[in-house]
Amino acid sequence: MSKKWWKEAVVYQIYWRSFFDSDGDGYGDLRGVIKKLDYIKNLGVDVIWLNPFYQSPDRDNGYDISDYYGIMEKAGDMAAFDELIHEIHQRGMKVIMDLVVNHTSDQHPWFVESRSSKNNPKRDWYIWKDPKDGREPNNWRSYFAPSCWEWDKASGQYYYHSFAVEQPDLNWENPELRQEIYKMMRFWLDKDIDGFRMDVINLLAKKEDLSEAENPYDISYLANNPGIHDYLQEMHREVLQHYDVMTVGEIPFVSPEEGLLYVDESRNELNTLFHFQVADEMPVWDMLRFKEIQTSWHEGLKKKGWNSQFLNNHDHTRQVTRYGNDRQYRIQSAKLLAAMIHTLPGTPYIYQGEEIGMTGVRFDSIEDYNDIAMKNKYHEEVSKGRDPQEVFESLLLLSRDNSRTPMQWNASSQAGFTAGEPWIKVNPNYKEINVESALNDTDSVYYFYQKLIELRKQNEVMVYGDYKDLLPDDEHLYVYTRSYNDVTWLIVLNHDDEQQRFTFNGFTNRKLILSNYRSEFEKNEEVLHPHEARIYKIN
Ligand code: GLC
């Protein structure tokens, strides 16, 4: 496969509102990011992905944009943005921005105009439909609401929204709208950013056939509809091909076959993607399923398209809590998951705080939560007469706020995140889990990440190596090889709370490169401790 910087890179995701507050208003901000750039650089990462900071009423934490050219006050201003880009580049890193063009805020002037009357020139920039038999055009649900249709009394039609009512979907069939979006993308690229993470990009094209869904809860009808590849190829032609940038599409509801259509290098759409077969379909760890997913994606994209590796982000509960063991084996387990993500094929992503093993959270009441997905679901279920406490409990594991609590910098008040009141409570475990103590402990999760990243820079096998699962049927051990030219690495992971045995048949000539248990195994190398991870080089 062709060599590219974004294949070799490690990406660090900054959810800026929870990263570092430079002005005491309780929200992290762009200047806060600038203050912590040396910390990120020291980890060794190459690319920073910033969540959206465009102007926004902030109903969905910046994913409801009211001005694509402005900066949200909480985040800072354009001067802060320019300084941030400059400071990132100064340190030899790159930066990608979130591109949210499936929908805008209902406060965006385009929508305000669009809803003002049926004949407004911007009417067609959104998706409007007449009622059917006096009600919604069909039974489709949206991500954050019981219906994807919202009634607009004044103009007498429904508009379509894949997410919250406050996030009306743009009509990509309209060529004028598309040109306007391309113009906006050029604006940011000309400010020297290095690419985009594209929010739910495979939702742009809508299904034409509005017949009722058999199971409205399976909302895959929102995605991958005919026309989507035309839009992405046009976007590539009009904008992306003119810049050396990285694009990663957020692409839910795809199999490897469908995924390849977005990232096949010969098709000129996107560079890489986030698929959600793990995050959306595996609520808790499932070793056999995880292996199946990895193999099918590796085979599916092989030599044609590029994958991304992640287990958590701002929408998905922290990995050590959801997929590891955040109690007895928090440190070992955080390191094991890191070793896995960084040795599987694809570009690895680190979500802020993951590098110190931050955990999910459990607040006492729904009032402590902010996530619009969780809150809307809570109210929907409670209004059906269900027991509020039971509903609350059922939403805890997957609440998006699990990963949105402030970054834990030190053991001082509010974890050193803000001098004010944080917009969301700090995880109470910050006295134990924080950056300062990680940096003071040479055996911390942080330094383990640092080593993994360094290894990636020195060993092409970690980037371009072929992948082979050696034990597809083992429920505890995950053992695979990566091979490139004449180099083979063997990765042995015990993802279990108990010891496990592994016999190194056929791998007699091996050298340990990295492990999360120092070298205690020398007594008996075949025994793996709980959550032990080892990377070997085979000669
Ligand atoms: C993506 C974002 C998520 C947001 C949604 C709507 O899934 O990651 O945070 O709520 O899109 O824009």
Coordinates of C-alpha atoms and ligand atoms in Angstrom, one line a residue:
M1 CA 0.0 0.0 0.0
S2 CA 1.1 3.5 -0.6
K3 CA 2.8 5.2 2.3
K4 CA 1.1 8.2 3.8
W5 CA 1.7 10.4 6.9
W6 CA -1.8 9.8 8.2
K7 CA -1.3 6.0 8.1
E8 CA 1.8 6.4 10.2
A9 CA 0.4 8.9 12.6
V10 CA -1.1 8.6 16.0
V11 CA -4.1 10.9 16.6
Y12 CA -5.0 12.5 19.9
Q13 CA -8.6 13.6 20.3
I14 CA -9.2 16.8 22.3
Y15 CA -12.7 17.4 23.6
W16 CA -11.7 20.9 24.3
R17 CA -14.6 21.8 26.6
S18 CA -13.3 19.2 29.1
F19 CA -9.6 19.6 28.5
F20 CA -8.3 22.7 30.2
D21 CA -10.0 25.9 31.2
S22 CA -7.7 28.9 30.7
D23 CA -10.1 31.6 31.9
G24 CA -12.0 30.2 34.8
D25 CA -15.5 30.1 33.2
G26 CA -15.8 26.4 33.8
Y27 CA -15.3 25.4 30.1
G28 CA -12.1 24.2 28.6
D29 CA -11.1 26.4 25.7
L30 CA -8.6 26.9 22.8
R31 CA -6.1 28.8 24.9
G32 CA -6.3 26.0 27.4
V33 CA -5.3 23.6 24.6
I34 CA -2.4 25.8 23.7
K35 CA -1.2 25.7 27.4
K36 CA -1.2 21.9 27.3
L37 CA 0.4 21.3 23.9
D38 CA 3.8 20.4 25.3
Y39 CA 2.1 17.7 27.3
I40 CA 0.6 16.3 24.2
K41 CA 3.8 16.6 22.2
N42 CA 5.7 14.8 24.9
L43 CA 3.4 11.8 24.5
G44 CA 4.6 11.6 20.9
V45 CA 1.4 12.1 19.0
D46 CA 1.4 13.5 15.5
V47 CA -2.1 14.7 14.9
I48 CA -4.7 16.4 17.1
W49 CA -8.4 16.1 16.4
L50 CA -10.4 19.0 17.8
N51 CA -14.1 18.5 18.5
P52 CA -16.3 21.3 17.0
F53 CA -15.9 24.9 18.3
Y54 CA -17.9 26.7 15.7
Q55 CA -20.6 29.1 16.9
S56 CA -23.4 27.1 18.4
P57 CA -26.3 27.3 20.8
D58 CA -24.6 24.2 22.2
R59 CA -27.6 22.0 22.6
D60 CA -25.4 19.1 21.5
N61 CA -22.0 20.3 22.6
G62 CA -21.1 22.1 19.5
Y63 CA -22.6 19.6 17.0
D64 CA -25.4 22.1 16.4
I65 CA -23.7 24.9 14.4
S66 CA -25.2 28.3 13.9
D67 CA -22.2 29.9 12.1
Y68 CA -19.6 27.9 10.3
Y69 CA -17.2 30.9 10.2
G70 CA -17.4 31.9 13.8
I71 CA -15.9 30.5 17.0
M72 CA -18.0 29.7 20.0
E73 CA -17.5 32.1 22.8
K74 CA -16.8 29.4 25.3
A75 CA -14.0 28.2 23.2
G76 CA -12.4 31.6 22.5
D77 CA -12.1 33.6 19.3
M78 CA -10.5 33.5 15.9
A79 CA -7.2 35.0 17.3
A80 CA -7.0 32.1 19.8
F81 CA -7.7 29.7 16.9
D82 CA -5.0 31.1 14.7
E83 CA -2.6 31.0 17.6
L84 CA -3.5 27.4 18.3
I85 CA -2.9 26.3 14.8
H86 CA 0.4 28.1 14.7
E87 CA 1.5 26.6 18.0
I88 CA 0.6 23.1 16.9
H89 CA 2.5 23.4 13.7
Q90 CA 5.5 24.9 15.6
R91 CA 5.7 21.7 17.5
G92 CA 5.7 19.6 14.4
M93 CA 2.2 18.3 14.9
K94 CA -0.9 18.5 12.6
V95 CA -4.5 19.3 13.4
I96 CA -7.8 18.1 12.0
M97 CA -11.1 19.8 12.7
D98 CA -14.6 18.3 13.1
L99 CA -16.7 19.0 10.0
V100 CA -20.4 18.8 10.8
V101 CA -22.4 19.2 7.6
N102 CA -25.2 16.7 7.9
H103 CA -27.1 19.2 9.9
T104 CA -26.9 22.7 11.4
S105 CA -28.5 24.2 14.4
D106 CA -32.1 25.4 14.1
Q107 CA -30.6 28.8 15.0
H108 CA -28.5 28.9 11.8
P109 CA -29.6 31.8 9.6
W110 CA -30.1 29.3 6.7
F111 CA -32.6 27.4 8.7
V112 CA -34.3 30.5 10.1
E113 CA -34.8 31.6 6.5
S114 CA -35.7 28.2 5.3
R115 CA -38.5 27.8 7.9
S116 CA -39.8 31.4 7.3
S117 CA -42.0 30.3 4.4
K118 CA -42.5 27.7 1.8
N119 CA -41.3 29.9 -1.0
N120 CA -38.2 31.2 0.7
P121 CA -35.1 30.5 -1.6
K122 CA -33.5 28.6 1.3
R123 CA -36.5 26.3 1.8
D124 CA -34.9 23.6 -0.3
W125 CA -31.6 23.8 1.8
Y126 CA -33.4 21.6 4.4
I127 CA -35.8 18.7 4.0
W128 CA -39.4 19.6 4.2
K129 CA -42.4 17.2 3.7
D130 CA -46.1 17.5 3.9
P131 CA -48.0 15.5 6.6
K132 CA -49.2 12.1 5.7
D133 CA -52.8 11.4 6.9
G134 CA -52.5 14.3 9.2
R135 CA -49.3 13.2 10.9
E136 CA -45.5 12.5 10.4
P137 CA -44.5 11.3 6.9
N138 CA -43.4 8.0 8.4
N139 CA -42.5 6.2 11.6
W140 CA -38.7 6.7 11.5
R141 CA -36.9 7.6 14.7
S142 CA -33.9 9.9 15.0
Y143 CA -30.8 9.3 17.1
F144 CA -32.0 11.6 19.8
A145 CA -35.8 11.8 19.4
P146 CA -38.8 9.5 19.0
S147 CA -39.4 10.8 15.4
C148 CA -37.0 12.2 12.8
W149 CA -39.8 14.6 11.8
E150 CA -40.6 17.9 13.5
W151 CA -43.8 19.8 12.8
D152 CA -43.4 23.5 11.9
K153 CA -46.8 25.0 12.6
A154 CA -46.1 28.3 10.9
S155 CA -45.2 26.9 7.5
G156 CA -47.4 23.8 7.8
Q157 CA -44.7 21.1 7.0
Y158 CA -42.4 18.7 8.8
Y159 CA -38.7 19.0 8.7
Y160 CA -36.3 16.1 8.9
H161 CA -33.6 15.7 11.6
S162 CA -31.4 12.7 12.2
F163 CA -30.4 13.9 15.6
A164 CA -32.2 16.3 18.0
V165 CA -35.1 18.5 17.0
E166 CA -32.7 21.5 17.2
Q167 CA -30.5 19.9 14.5
P168 CA -32.3 20.0 11.2
D169 CA -30.6 18.0 8.4
L170 CA -29.3 19.9 5.3
N171 CA -30.6 18.9 1.9
W172 CA -27.5 17.7 0.0
E173 CA -29.6 17.3 -3.1
N174 CA -29.4 21.1 -3.5
P175 CA -26.3 22.0 -5.5
E176 CA -26.2 25.6 -4.2
L177 CA -26.0 24.3 -0.6
R178 CA -23.2 21.9 -1.6
Q179 CA -21.2 24.7 -3.1
E180 CA -21.7 26.7 0.1
I181 CA -20.3 23.9 2.2
Y182 CA -17.3 23.4 -0.1
K183 CA -16.6 27.1 0.2
M184 CA -16.6 26.8 4.0
M185 CA -14.3 23.8 3.9
R186 CA -11.8 25.8 1.8
F187 CA -12.0 28.7 4.3
W188 CA -10.7 26.4 7.1
L189 CA -8.2 24.5 4.9
D190 CA -6.8 27.9 3.7
K191 CA -6.3 28.6 7.4
D192 CA -3.8 25.8 7.2
I193 CA -5.6 23.0 9.0
D194 CA -4.5 19.5 8.1
G195 CA -7.8 17.8 7.5
F196 CA -11.2 16.9 8.8
R197 CA -13.0 14.3 11.0
M198 CA -16.3 14.2 9.2
D199 CA -19.3 13.9 11.5
V200 CA -21.8 11.2 10.5
I201 CA -20.7 11.8 6.9
N202 CA -22.5 8.7 5.5
L203 CA -25.9 10.3 6.5
L204 CA -25.7 13.1 3.9
A205 CA -27.9 11.2 1.4
K206 CA -31.4 10.4 2.5
K207 CA -33.6 7.5 1.6
E208 CA -36.1 8.5 -1.1
D209 CA -38.6 5.8 -0.3
L210 CA -40.4 7.1 2.8
S211 CA -42.4 3.9 3.5
E212 CA -42.7 2.8 7.1
A213 CA -39.8 1.0 8.8
E214 CA -40.6 -2.5 10.0
N215 CA -38.5 -1.9 13.0
P216 CA -38.2 1.8 13.5
Y217 CA -35.6 1.3 16.3
D218 CA -33.1 0.0 13.9
I219 CA -32.2 3.4 12.5
S220 CA -29.8 2.2 9.9
Y221 CA -32.2 3.7 7.3
L222 CA -30.7 7.1 8.2
A223 CA -27.4 6.1 6.6
N224 CA -25.7 4.8 3.4
N225 CA -28.3 5.9 1.0
P226 CA -28.0 6.1 -2.8
G227 CA -26.2 9.3 -3.8
I228 CA -23.8 9.4 -0.9
H229 CA -20.8 8.4 -3.0
D230 CA -21.5 11.0 -5.6
Y231 CA -21.5 13.7 -2.9
L232 CA -18.2 12.5 -1.4
Q233 CA -16.5 12.2 -4.9
E234 CA -17.7 15.7 -5.7
M235 CA -16.4 17.0 -2.4
H236 CA -13.1 15.4 -3.2
R237 CA -12.9 16.9 -6.6
E238 CA -14.0 20.3 -5.6
V239 CA -12.1 20.6 -2.3
L240 CA -10.0 17.8 -0.9
Q241 CA -7.8 16.9 -3.9
H242 CA -6.3 20.4 -3.8
Y243 CA -4.8 19.9 -0.3
D244 CA -2.5 17.4 1.4
V245 CA -4.9 16.6 4.1
M246 CA -6.3 13.7 6.2
T247 CA -10.0 12.9 6.2
V248 CA -11.6 10.4 8.5
G249 CA -15.3 9.8 8.1
E250 CA -17.6 8.9 11.0
I251 CA -19.5 6.1 9.3
P252 CA -22.0 4.2 11.4
F253 CA -23.9 1.1 10.1
V254 CA -21.4 -0.3 7.7
S255 CA -20.0 -3.7 7.0
P256 CA -16.4 -3.9 5.6
E257 CA -17.8 -4.2 2.1
E258 CA -19.7 -1.0 2.3
G259 CA -17.0 0.7 4.3
L260 CA -14.5 0.0 1.5
L261 CA -16.6 2.1 -0.8
Y262 CA -15.8 5.2 1.3
V263 CA -12.1 4.6 1.7
D264 CA -11.0 2.7 -1.4
E265 CA -7.9 4.6 -2.6
S266 CA -9.0 4.4 -6.2
R267 CA -12.4 5.9 -5.6
N268 CA -11.2 9.3 -4.3
E269 CA -13.6 9.8 -1.4
L270 CA -12.1 9.6 2.1
N271 CA -8.8 8.5 3.5
T272 CA -10.0 6.4 6.4
L273 CA -13.1 5.8 8.5
F274 CA -14.5 5.1 12.0
H275 CA -16.8 2.1 11.7
F276 CA -18.9 1.3 14.7
Q277 CA -19.1 -2.5 14.7
V278 CA -17.3 -2.4 18.1
A279 CA -18.6 0.8 19.7
D280 CA -22.2 0.4 18.6
E281 CA -22.6 -3.3 18.6
M282 CA -20.5 -4.5 21.5
P283 CA -21.9 -3.0 24.7
V284 CA -19.4 -5.0 26.8
W285 CA -16.2 -6.9 25.9
D286 CA -16.8 -9.9 23.6
M287 CA -13.5 -11.4 22.6
L288 CA -14.8 -13.7 19.9
R289 CA -16.9 -11.0 18.3
F290 CA -14.0 -8.5 18.5
K291 CA -11.7 -10.9 16.7
E292 CA -14.2 -11.5 14.0
I293 CA -14.6 -7.8 13.5
Q294 CA -10.9 -7.2 13.2
T295 CA -10.4 -10.0 10.8
S296 CA -13.3 -9.1 8.6
W297 CA -12.2 -5.4 8.4
H298 CA -8.6 -6.4 7.7
E299 CA -9.6 -8.7 4.9
G300 CA -12.3 -6.3 3.6
L301 CA -10.0 -3.3 3.3
K302 CA -6.8 -5.1 2.5
K303 CA -4.4 -3.3 0.1
K304 CA -7.2 -1.0 -0.9
G305 CA -8.4 1.2 2.0
W306 CA -7.3 2.3 5.5
N307 CA -8.9 1.6 8.8
S308 CA -8.8 3.5 12.2
Q309 CA -8.6 1.9 15.6
F310 CA -10.4 3.3 18.6
L311 CA -12.4 1.9 21.5
N312 CA -13.7 5.2 22.9
N313 CA -14.3 8.8 22.1
H314 CA -16.5 11.6 23.3
D315 CA -19.6 9.5 22.5
H316 CA -18.5 6.2 23.9
T317 CA -17.8 5.3 27.5
R318 CA -14.1 5.1 28.5
Q319 CA -12.5 1.9 27.3
V320 CA -11.0 0.7 30.5
T321 CA -14.4 0.9 32.1
R322 CA -16.4 -0.5 29.3
Y323 CA -14.0 -3.1 27.8
G324 CA -11.4 -3.6 30.4
N325 CA -11.3 -3.8 34.2
D326 CA -11.3 -0.4 35.8
R327 CA -11.1 -1.8 39.4
Q328 CA -8.5 -4.4 40.4
Y329 CA -6.6 -4.2 37.1
R330 CA -7.1 -0.7 35.9
I331 CA -3.5 0.0 35.1
Q332 CA -2.7 -3.3 33.5
S333 CA -6.0 -3.3 31.6
A334 CA -5.5 0.3 30.3
K335 CA -2.1 -0.7 29.1
L336 CA -3.4 -3.9 27.5
L337 CA -6.1 -2.0 25.5
A338 CA -3.5 0.5 24.4
A339 CA -1.1 -2.2 23.2
M340 CA -4.0 -3.8 21.3
I341 CA -5.2 -0.6 19.6
H342 CA -1.7 0.4 18.7
T343 CA -0.7 -2.9 17.2
L344 CA -3.9 -3.6 15.2
P345 CA -4.0 -2.5 11.6
G346 CA -5.1 1.1 11.1
T347 CA -4.4 4.5 12.5
P348 CA -4.7 4.5 16.3
Y349 CA -6.7 7.2 18.1
I350 CA -6.2 8.3 21.8
Y351 CA -9.1 10.0 23.4
Q352 CA -7.9 12.6 26.0
G353 CA -7.4 11.0 29.4
E354 CA -7.2 7.5 28.0
E355 CA -3.4 7.9 28.3
I356 CA -3.7 8.1 32.1
G357 CA -6.4 5.4 32.3
M358 CA -9.3 7.7 33.1
T359 CA -12.5 5.8 33.9
G360 CA -16.2 6.2 33.3
V361 CA -18.3 7.9 35.9
R362 CA -21.4 7.3 37.9
F363 CA -23.2 10.4 39.1
D364 CA -26.2 10.2 41.5
S365 CA -28.9 11.8 39.6
I366 CA -30.0 12.6 36.0
E367 CA -29.6 16.3 37.0
D368 CA -25.8 15.8 37.1
Y369 CA -25.8 14.7 33.5
N370 CA -25.7 16.9 30.4
D371 CA -25.7 14.5 27.4
I372 CA -28.7 15.3 25.3
A373 CA -28.9 11.8 24.0
M374 CA -29.2 10.4 27.5
K375 CA -31.6 13.1 28.8
N376 CA -34.0 12.8 25.9
K377 CA -34.1 9.0 26.2
Y378 CA -34.6 9.3 29.9
H379 CA -37.6 11.6 29.5
E380 CA -39.0 9.5 26.7
E381 CA -39.0 6.4 28.8
V382 CA -40.2 8.0 32.0
S383 CA -43.1 9.6 30.1
K384 CA -44.2 6.1 29.1
G385 CA -44.7 5.3 32.8
R386 CA -41.4 3.5 33.5
D387 CA -39.8 3.7 36.9
P388 CA -37.4 6.7 36.8
Q389 CA -34.7 5.1 38.9
E390 CA -34.7 2.0 36.7
V391 CA -34.5 4.1 33.5
F392 CA -31.7 6.1 35.0
E393 CA -29.7 2.9 35.9
S394 CA -30.2 1.5 32.5
L395 CA -28.7 4.5 30.8
L396 CA -25.6 4.8 33.0
L397 CA -23.1 2.5 31.2
L398 CA -23.5 4.1 27.8
S399 CA -24.1 7.7 28.8
R400 CA -21.9 9.9 26.7
D401 CA -20.9 11.9 29.8
N402 CA -18.8 8.9 30.9
S403 CA -16.1 10.2 28.7
R404 CA -16.9 13.9 28.9
T405 CA -15.9 14.7 32.5
P406 CA -13.0 17.1 32.9
M407 CA -9.4 16.0 32.2
Q408 CA -7.7 15.1 35.5
W409 CA -4.6 17.2 35.6
N410 CA -3.7 17.0 39.3
A411 CA -5.1 16.3 42.8
S412 CA -6.0 19.9 43.5
S413 CA -9.6 21.2 43.5
Q414 CA -11.6 20.3 40.3
A415 CA -8.7 18.2 39.2
G416 CA -6.8 21.3 38.2
F417 CA -9.1 21.6 35.2
T418 CA -10.6 25.0 36.1
A419 CA -10.4 27.7 38.7
G420 CA -14.2 28.0 38.5
E421 CA -17.1 25.7 38.5
P422 CA -16.8 23.0 35.8
W423 CA -19.6 22.7 33.3
I424 CA -19.9 19.0 34.3
K425 CA -18.7 17.5 37.5
V426 CA -15.2 16.1 37.8
N427 CA -14.9 12.3 38.3
P428 CA -14.3 11.9 42.0
N429 CA -11.3 9.6 41.4
Y430 CA -9.1 12.5 40.3
K431 CA -7.0 12.4 43.4
E432 CA -5.7 9.0 42.4
I433 CA -5.9 9.2 38.6
N434 CA -4.3 12.4 37.2
V435 CA -1.6 13.6 34.9
E436 CA 0.7 14.8 37.6
S437 CA 0.9 11.5 39.3
A438 CA 1.2 9.7 35.9
L439 CA 4.1 11.8 35.0
N440 CA 5.8 11.1 38.3
D441 CA 5.6 7.4 37.9
T442 CA 7.8 5.8 35.3
D443 CA 5.6 2.7 35.2
S444 CA 2.4 4.7 34.5
V445 CA -0.1 4.2 31.7
Y446 CA 1.2 7.4 30.2
Y447 CA 4.7 6.2 29.7
F448 CA 3.4 3.0 28.2
Y449 CA 1.6 5.0 25.6
Q450 CA 4.7 7.0 25.0
K451 CA 6.6 3.8 24.3
L452 CA 4.0 2.4 22.0
I453 CA 4.0 5.6 19.9
E454 CA 7.8 5.6 19.8
L455 CA 7.7 2.0 18.6
R456 CA 5.3 3.0 15.8
K457 CA 7.7 5.6 14.6
Q458 CA 10.6 3.1 14.5
N459 CA 8.9 0.1 13.1
E460 CA 7.0 0.1 9.9
V461 CA 5.6 -3.4 10.7
M462 CA 3.3 -1.7 13.2
V463 CA 1.9 0.5 10.4
Y464 CA 2.0 -1.5 7.2
G465 CA 2.3 -5.1 8.5
D466 CA -0.2 -7.8 7.5
Y467 CA -2.4 -9.1 10.3
K468 CA -3.1 -12.7 11.2
D469 CA -5.2 -13.9 14.2
L470 CA -3.6 -17.1 15.5
L471 CA -6.3 -18.1 18.0
P472 CA -9.7 -17.0 16.6
D473 CA -11.6 -19.3 18.9
D474 CA -9.9 -18.5 22.2
E475 CA -12.1 -16.5 24.6
H476 CA -9.4 -15.1 26.8
L477 CA -6.2 -14.8 24.8
Y478 CA -5.8 -12.6 21.7
V479 CA -2.7 -13.6 19.8
Y480 CA -1.8 -12.3 16.4
T481 CA 1.1 -11.5 14.2
R482 CA 1.9 -8.5 12.1
S483 CA 4.4 -9.0 9.3
Y484 CA 6.1 -6.7 6.9
N485 CA 8.9 -7.5 4.5
D486 CA 11.0 -9.9 6.6
V487 CA 9.9 -8.6 10.1
T488 CA 7.3 -10.4 12.2
W489 CA 5.8 -9.3 15.4
L490 CA 3.8 -11.5 17.8
I491 CA 1.3 -9.8 20.0
V492 CA 0.0 -11.8 23.0
L493 CA -2.8 -10.4 25.1
N494 CA -4.5 -12.0 28.0
H495 CA -7.7 -10.1 28.3
D496 CA -8.9 -11.9 31.4
D497 CA -9.0 -11.5 35.2
E498 CA -7.4 -14.9 35.6
Q499 CA -4.0 -16.2 34.5
Q500 CA -3.8 -17.9 31.2
R501 CA -1.4 -20.2 29.5
F502 CA 0.1 -19.7 26.0
T503 CA 2.5 -22.2 24.4
F504 CA 5.0 -20.5 22.0
N505 CA 5.0 -23.3 19.5
G506 CA 6.9 -22.3 16.4
F507 CA 8.1 -19.1 17.9
T508 CA 11.3 -20.3 19.5
N509 CA 13.4 -17.4 18.4
R510 CA 11.7 -14.4 20.0
K511 CA 12.6 -11.2 21.7
L512 CA 10.4 -9.3 24.0
I513 CA 9.9 -5.7 22.9
L514 CA 7.3 -4.5 25.3
S515 CA 5.2 -5.8 28.1
N516 CA 3.0 -4.3 30.8
Y517 CA 4.3 -6.6 33.6
R518 CA 8.0 -5.8 33.4
S519 CA 9.8 -9.1 33.1
E520 CA 8.5 -11.2 35.9
F521 CA 7.4 -13.9 33.4
E522 CA 11.0 -15.1 33.0
K523 CA 10.2 -17.7 35.6
N524 CA 7.5 -19.2 33.4
E525 CA 7.0 -17.4 30.1
E526 CA 4.0 -19.5 29.2
V527 CA 1.9 -18.1 32.0
L528 CA 0.3 -14.8 31.4
H529 CA -0.9 -12.6 34.3
P530 CA -4.3 -11.1 34.3
H531 CA -4.5 -8.4 31.6
E532 CA -0.9 -9.0 30.6
A533 CA 0.1 -7.7 27.2
R534 CA 3.4 -8.6 25.4
I535 CA 4.8 -7.6 22.1
Y536 CA 7.6 -9.8 20.7
K537 CA 9.8 -9.7 17.7
I538 CA 10.2 -13.0 16.0
N539 CA 13.5 -13.8 14.3
Ligands
GLC1 C1 -21.6 12.5 16.0 C2 -20.9 13.2 17.1 C3 -21.9 13.3 18.2 C4 -23.0 14.2 17.8 C5 -23.7 13.6 16.5 C6 -24.5 14.7 15.9 O1 -22.0 11.2 16.2 O2 -19.8 12.4 17.4 O3 -21.2 13.8 19.4 O4 -24.0 14.3 18.8 O5 -22.7 13.3 15.6 O6 -23.8 15.7 15.3

